[in-house]
């Protein structure tokens, strides 16, 4: 099994994978996954959504947005990320996994991970850090990234 530690920083649009061999050292980005479908405005995803209505006394009013399509796209992307991580685990590319994502996407990712990959997760952070550079990102984690037991 690899001694490499992978740090996955994701949200519903982007998943960035960083790696390090040293639990006290810097991390380096090795892969980026994108899911632009999650970026599409709600109006473009739902073709039969009711539009705005005019009211003579209250001005414009909009219906409550249906978030089912965004949730579906997030679930699809979480599954894509989980598949990538499972393949890398099978290829022996890492031995420890650290996850950081906003709470909703972290939950979707947890559900999508297979049990063997889930067992390698040693640390989770429920924050959206996907846009940070590697040096800044590293400061959001403990000084020592925890290694899986061998």
CSV table of N, CA and C in Angstrom, one decimal, residues 22-126:
chain,number,residue,atom,x,y,z
A,22,UNK,N,4.7,13.3,2.9
A,22,UNK,CA,5.1,13.7,4.2
A,22,UNK,C,3.9,14.3,5.0
A,23,UNK,N,3.4,13.6,6.1
A,23,UNK,CA,2.3,14.1,6.8
A,23,UNK,C,2.5,15.5,7.4
A,24,UNK,N,3.7,16.0,7.5
A,24,UNK,CA,4.0,17.3,8.0
A,24,UNK,C,4.3,18.3,6.9
A,25,UNK,N,4.4,17.8,5.7
A,25,UNK,CA,4.9,18.6,4.5
A,25,UNK,C,3.8,19.3,3.7
A,26,UNK,N,4.2,20.0,2.7
A,26,UNK,CA,3.3,20.7,1.8
A,26,UNK,C,2.5,19.7,0.9
A,27,UNK,N,1.4,20.2,0.3
A,27,UNK,CA,0.7,19.3,-0.6
A,27,UNK,C,0.8,19.9,-2.0
A,28,UNK,N,0.7,19.0,-3.0
A,28,UNK,CA,0.8,19.4,-4.4
A,28,UNK,C,-0.4,18.9,-5.1
A,29,UNK,N,-1.0,19.7,-5.9
A,29,UNK,CA,-2.1,19.3,-6.7
A,29,UNK,C,-1.7,18.4,-7.8
A,30,UNK,N,-2.5,17.3,-7.9
A,30,UNK,CA,-2.2,16.3,-8.9
A,30,UNK,C,-3.3,16.0,-9.9
A,31,UNK,N,-4.5,16.4,-9.6
A,31,UNK,CA,-5.6,16.2,-10.5
A,31,UNK,C,-6.8,17.1,-10.1
A,32,UNK,N,-7.5,17.5,-11.2
A,32,UNK,CA,-8.7,18.3,-11.0
A,32,UNK,C,-9.9,17.7,-11.8
A,33,UNK,N,-11.0,17.5,-11.1
A,33,UNK,CA,-12.2,17.0,-11.8
A,33,UNK,C,-13.2,18.2,-11.8
A,34,UNK,N,-13.9,18.4,-12.9
A,34,UNK,CA,-14.9,19.5,-13.1
A,34,UNK,C,-16.2,18.9,-13.4
A,35,UNK,N,-17.3,19.5,-12.9
A,35,UNK,CA,-18.6,19.2,-13.3
A,35,UNK,C,-19.4,20.4,-13.6
A,36,UNK,N,-19.2,21.0,-14.8
A,36,UNK,CA,-19.8,22.2,-15.2
A,36,UNK,C,-21.4,22.2,-15.2
A,37,UNK,N,-22.0,21.0,-15.3
A,37,UNK,CA,-23.4,20.9,-15.2
A,37,UNK,C,-24.0,21.5,-13.9
A,38,UNK,N,-23.2,21.4,-12.9
A,38,UNK,CA,-23.7,21.9,-11.6
A,38,UNK,C,-23.7,23.4,-11.5
A,39,UNK,N,-23.1,24.0,-12.5
A,39,UNK,CA,-23.0,25.5,-12.6
A,39,UNK,C,-24.1,26.1,-13.3
A,40,UNK,N,-24.8,25.3,-14.1
A,40,UNK,CA,-25.9,25.8,-15.0
A,40,UNK,C,-27.0,26.4,-14.1
A,41,UNK,N,-27.5,27.6,-14.5
A,41,UNK,CA,-28.5,28.2,-13.7
A,41,UNK,C,-29.8,27.4,-13.7
A,42,UNK,N,-30.5,27.4,-12.6
A,42,UNK,CA,-31.7,26.6,-12.4
A,42,UNK,C,-32.7,26.7,-13.5
A,43,UNK,N,-32.9,27.9,-14.1
A,43,UNK,CA,-33.8,28.1,-15.1
A,43,UNK,C,-33.5,27.3,-16.4
A,44,UNK,N,-32.2,27.0,-16.6
A,44,UNK,CA,-31.8,26.3,-17.8
A,44,UNK,C,-31.9,24.8,-17.5
A,45,UNK,N,-31.9,24.3,-16.3
A,45,UNK,CA,-32.1,22.9,-16.0
A,45,UNK,C,-33.5,22.5,-16.0
A,46,UNK,N,-34.4,23.4,-15.7
A,46,UNK,CA,-35.8,23.0,-15.6
A,46,UNK,C,-36.6,23.7,-16.6
A,47,UNK,N,-37.1,23.0,-17.6
A,47,UNK,CA,-37.7,23.6,-18.8
A,47,UNK,C,-39.2,23.9,-18.5
A,48,UNK,N,-39.8,23.2,-17.5
A,48,UNK,CA,-41.2,23.5,-17.3
A,48,UNK,C,-41.5,24.2,-16.0
A,49,UNK,N,-40.5,24.9,-15.5
A,49,UNK,CA,-40.6,25.7,-14.3
A,49,UNK,C,-41.5,26.9,-14.6
A,50,UNK,N,-42.4,27.2,-13.6
A,50,UNK,CA,-43.2,28.3,-13.8
A,50,UNK,C,-42.4,29.6,-13.7
A,51,UNK,N,-42.8,30.6,-14.5
A,51,UNK,CA,-42.0,31.8,-14.5
A,51,UNK,C,-42.5,32.8,-13.5
A,52,UNK,N,-42.1,34.0,-13.6
A,52,UNK,CA,-42.5,35.0,-12.7
A,52,UNK,C,-43.9,35.5,-13.0
A,53,UNK,N,-44.6,35.9,-12.0
A,53,UNK,CA,-46.0,36.4,-12.2
A,53,UNK,C,-46.0,37.9,-11.8
A,54,UNK,N,-46.9,38.6,-12.5
A,54,UNK,CA,-47.1,40.0,-12.2
A,54,UNK,C,-48.2,40.1,-11.3
A,55,UNK,N,-48.1,41.0,-10.3
A,55,UNK,CA,-49.2,41.3,-9.4
A,55,UNK,C,-49.3,42.8,-9.4
A,56,UNK,N,-50.5,43.3,-9.5
A,56,UNK,CA,-50.6,44.8,-9.6
A,56,UNK,C,-50.2,45.5,-8.3
A,57,UNK,N,-50.3,44.8,-7.2
A,57,UNK,CA,-50.0,45.5,-5.9
A,57,UNK,C,-48.7,45.1,-5.3
A,58,UNK,N,-48.2,43.9,-5.6
A,58,UNK,CA,-47.0,43.4,-5.0
A,58,UNK,C,-45.7,43.4,-5.9
A,59,UNK,N,-45.9,43.8,-7.1
A,59,UNK,CA,-44.7,43.8,-8.0
A,59,UNK,C,-44.4,42.4,-8.5
A,60,UNK,N,-43.1,42.1,-8.7
A,60,UNK,CA,-42.8,40.7,-9.2
A,60,UNK,C,-42.6,39.7,-8.1
A,61,UNK,N,-43.0,38.5,-8.5
A,61,UNK,CA,-42.9,37.4,-7.5
A,61,UNK,C,-42.4,36.2,-8.2
A,62,UNK,N,-41.5,35.5,-7.6
A,62,UNK,CA,-40.9,34.3,-8.2
A,62,UNK,C,-41.3,33.0,-7.4
A,63,UNK,N,-41.5,31.9,-8.1
A,63,UNK,CA,-41.8,30.7,-7.4
A,63,UNK,C,-40.6,30.2,-6.6
A,64,UNK,N,-40.8,29.4,-5.6
A,64,UNK,CA,-39.6,28.8,-4.9
A,64,UNK,C,-38.9,27.9,-5.9
A,65,UNK,N,-37.6,28.0,-5.9
A,65,UNK,CA,-36.8,27.2,-6.9
A,65,UNK,C,-36.8,25.8,-6.5
A,66,UNK,N,-36.9,24.9,-7.5
A,66,UNK,CA,-36.8,23.5,-7.3
A,66,UNK,C,-35.4,23.1,-7.3
A,67,UNK,N,-34.9,22.6,-6.2
A,67,UNK,CA,-33.4,22.3,-6.1
A,67,UNK,C,-33.1,20.8,-6.5
A,68,UNK,N,-34.1,20.1,-6.9
A,68,UNK,CA,-33.9,18.7,-7.2
A,68,UNK,C,-32.9,18.4,-8.2
A,69,UNK,N,-32.9,19.3,-9.3
A,69,UNK,CA,-31.9,19.1,-10.3
A,69,UNK,C,-30.5,19.4,-9.9
A,70,UNK,N,-30.3,20.4,-9.1
A,70,UNK,CA,-28.9,20.7,-8.5
A,70,UNK,C,-28.5,19.5,-7.6
A,71,UNK,N,-29.4,19.0,-6.8
A,71,UNK,CA,-29.1,17.9,-5.9
A,71,UNK,C,-28.7,16.7,-6.8
A,72,UNK,N,-29.4,16.5,-7.8
A,72,UNK,CA,-29.1,15.3,-8.7
A,72,UNK,C,-27.7,15.5,-9.3
A,73,UNK,N,-27.4,16.7,-9.8
A,73,UNK,CA,-26.1,16.9,-10.4
A,73,UNK,C,-25.0,16.7,-9.4
A,74,UNK,N,-25.2,17.2,-8.1
A,74,UNK,CA,-24.3,17.0,-7.1
A,74,UNK,C,-24.0,15.5,-6.8
A,75,UNK,N,-25.1,14.8,-6.8
A,75,UNK,CA,-25.0,13.3,-6.5
A,75,UNK,C,-24.2,12.6,-7.6
A,76,UNK,N,-24.5,13.0,-8.9
A,76,UNK,CA,-23.7,12.5,-10.0
A,76,UNK,C,-22.2,12.8,-9.9
A,77,UNK,N,-21.9,14.0,-9.5
A,77,UNK,CA,-20.5,14.4,-9.4
A,77,UNK,C,-19.8,13.7,-8.2
A,78,UNK,N,-20.6,13.6,-7.1
A,78,UNK,CA,-20.0,12.9,-6.0
A,78,UNK,C,-19.7,11.4,-6.4
A,79,UNK,N,-20.5,10.8,-7.2
A,79,UNK,CA,-20.3,9.5,-7.6
A,79,UNK,C,-19.1,9.4,-8.5
A,80,UNK,N,-18.9,10.4,-9.4
A,80,UNK,CA,-17.7,10.5,-10.3
A,80,UNK,C,-16.4,10.6,-9.4
A,81,UNK,N,-16.5,11.5,-8.4
A,81,UNK,CA,-15.3,11.6,-7.5
A,81,UNK,C,-15.0,10.3,-6.8
A,82,UNK,N,-16.1,9.7,-6.3
A,82,UNK,CA,-15.9,8.4,-5.6
A,82,UNK,C,-15.3,7.3,-6.5
A,83,UNK,N,-15.7,7.3,-7.7
A,83,UNK,CA,-15.2,6.3,-8.7
A,83,UNK,C,-13.7,6.6,-8.9
A,84,UNK,N,-13.3,7.8,-9.1
A,84,UNK,CA,-11.9,8.2,-9.3
A,84,UNK,C,-11.1,7.8,-8.1
A,85,UNK,N,-11.6,8.0,-6.9
A,85,UNK,CA,-10.9,7.6,-5.7
A,85,UNK,C,-10.8,6.1,-5.5
A,86,UNK,N,-11.8,5.4,-5.9
A,86,UNK,CA,-11.8,3.9,-5.8
A,86,UNK,C,-10.8,3.4,-6.8
A,87,UNK,N,-10.7,3.9,-8.0
A,87,UNK,CA,-9.8,3.4,-9.0
A,87,UNK,C,-8.4,3.7,-8.5
A,88,UNK,N,-8.1,4.9,-8.0
A,88,UNK,CA,-6.8,5.2,-7.5
A,88,UNK,C,-6.4,4.3,-6.3
A,89,UNK,N,-7.3,4.0,-5.4
A,89,UNK,CA,-7.1,3.1,-4.3
A,89,UNK,C,-6.7,1.8,-4.8
A,90,UNK,N,-7.5,1.3,-5.8
A,90,UNK,CA,-7.2,-0.1,-6.4
A,90,UNK,C,-5.8,-0.1,-7.1
A,91,UNK,N,-5.4,1.1,-7.6
A,91,UNK,CA,-4.1,1.2,-8.3
A,91,UNK,C,-2.9,1.4,-7.2
A,92,UNK,N,-3.3,1.5,-6.0
A,92,UNK,CA,-2.3,1.7,-4.9
A,92,UNK,C,-1.7,3.1,-4.9
A,93,UNK,N,-2.4,4.1,-5.4
A,93,UNK,CA,-1.8,5.5,-5.5
A,93,UNK,C,-1.8,6.2,-4.2
A,94,UNK,N,-2.6,5.8,-3.2
A,94,UNK,CA,-2.6,6.5,-1.9
A,94,UNK,C,-3.0,5.5,-0.8
A,95,UNK,N,-2.6,5.8,0.4
A,95,UNK,CA,-2.9,5.0,1.6
A,95,UNK,C,-3.8,5.7,2.6
A,96,UNK,N,-3.9,7.0,2.5
A,96,UNK,CA,-4.7,7.8,3.5
A,96,UNK,C,-5.4,8.8,2.7
A,97,UNK,N,-6.6,9.1,3.1
A,97,UNK,CA,-7.5,10.1,2.4
A,97,UNK,C,-8.0,11.1,3.4
A,98,UNK,N,-7.9,12.4,3.0
A,98,UNK,CA,-8.5,13.5,3.7
A,98,UNK,C,-9.5,14.2,2.8
A,99,UNK,N,-10.7,14.5,3.4
A,99,UNK,CA,-11.7,15.1,2.6
A,99,UNK,C,-12.1,16.5,3.1
A,100,UNK,N,-12.3,17.5,2.2
A,100,UNK,CA,-12.9,18.8,2.6
A,100,UNK,C,-13.9,19.2,1.6
A,101,UNK,N,-15.1,19.5,2.1
A,101,UNK,CA,-16.2,19.9,1.2
A,101,UNK,C,-17.3,20.5,2.0
A,102,UNK,N,-18.1,21.4,1.3
A,102,UNK,CA,-19.2,21.9,2.1
A,102,UNK,C,-20.1,20.8,2.6
A,103,UNK,N,-20.9,21.0,3.7
A,103,UNK,CA,-21.6,19.9,4.3
A,103,UNK,C,-22.5,19.1,3.4
A,104,UNK,N,-23.2,19.8,2.5
A,104,UNK,CA,-24.1,19.0,1.6
A,104,UNK,C,-23.4,18.1,0.7
A,105,UNK,N,-22.3,18.6,0.1
A,105,UNK,CA,-21.5,17.8,-0.9
A,105,UNK,C,-20.7,16.7,-0.1
A,106,UNK,N,-20.2,17.1,1.1
A,106,UNK,CA,-19.5,16.1,1.9
A,106,UNK,C,-20.4,14.9,2.2
A,107,UNK,N,-21.7,15.2,2.5
A,107,UNK,CA,-22.6,14.1,2.7
A,107,UNK,C,-22.8,13.2,1.5
A,108,UNK,N,-23.0,13.9,0.3
A,108,UNK,CA,-23.2,13.1,-0.9
A,108,UNK,C,-21.9,12.3,-1.2
A,109,UNK,N,-20.8,12.8,-0.9
A,109,UNK,CA,-19.5,12.1,-1.2
A,109,UNK,C,-19.4,10.9,-0.3
A,110,UNK,N,-19.7,11.1,1.0
A,110,UNK,CA,-19.7,10.0,2.0
A,110,UNK,C,-20.6,8.8,1.5
A,111,UNK,N,-21.8,9.2,1.0
A,111,UNK,CA,-22.7,8.1,0.5
A,111,UNK,C,-22.2,7.4,-0.7
A,112,UNK,N,-21.4,8.1,-1.5
A,112,UNK,CA,-20.9,7.6,-2.8
A,112,UNK,C,-19.7,6.7,-2.6
A,113,UNK,N,-18.9,6.9,-1.6
A,113,UNK,CA,-17.7,6.2,-1.4
A,113,UNK,C,-18.0,4.7,-1.0
A,114,UNK,N,-17.2,3.8,-1.6
A,114,UNK,CA,-17.3,2.4,-1.3
A,114,UNK,C,-16.7,2.2,0.1
A,115,UNK,N,-17.0,1.1,0.8
A,115,UNK,CA,-16.5,0.9,2.1
A,115,UNK,C,-15.0,0.8,2.2
A,116,UNK,N,-14.3,0.3,1.2
A,116,UNK,CA,-12.8,0.2,1.3
A,116,UNK,C,-12.2,1.6,1.2
A,117,UNK,N,-12.7,2.4,0.4
A,117,UNK,CA,-12.2,3.8,0.3
A,117,UNK,C,-12.6,4.6,1.6
A,118,UNK,N,-13.8,4.4,2.0
A,118,UNK,CA,-14.2,5.1,3.2
A,118,UNK,C,-13.3,4.8,4.4
A,119,UNK,N,-12.8,3.6,4.5
A,119,UNK,CA,-12.0,3.1,5.6
A,119,UNK,C,-10.6,3.9,5.6
A,120,UNK,N,-10.2,4.5,4.5
A,120,UNK,CA,-9.0,5.2,4.4
A,120,UNK,C,-9.1,6.7,4.7
A,121,UNK,N,-10.3,7.1,4.9
A,121,UNK,CA,-10.5,8.5,5.3
A,121,UNK,C,-10.2,8.7,6.8
A,122,UNK,N,-9.2,9.6,7.0
A,122,UNK,CA,-8.7,9.8,8.4
A,122,UNK,C,-9.1,11.2,8.9
A,123,UNK,N,-9.6,12.0,8.0
A,123,UNK,CA,-9.9,13.4,8.5
A,123,UNK,C,-10.9,14.0,7.5
A,124,UNK,N,-11.9,14.7,8.0
A,124,UNK,CA,-12.9,15.4,7.2
A,124,UNK,C,-13.1,16.8,7.7
A,125,UNK,N,-13.2,17.7,6.8
A,125,UNK,CA,-13.5,19.1,7.1
A,125,UNK,C,-14.7,19.6,6.3
A,126,UNK,N,-15.7,20.1,7.0
A,126,UNK,CA,-16.9,20.5,6.3
A,126,UNK,C,-16.9,22.0,5.9
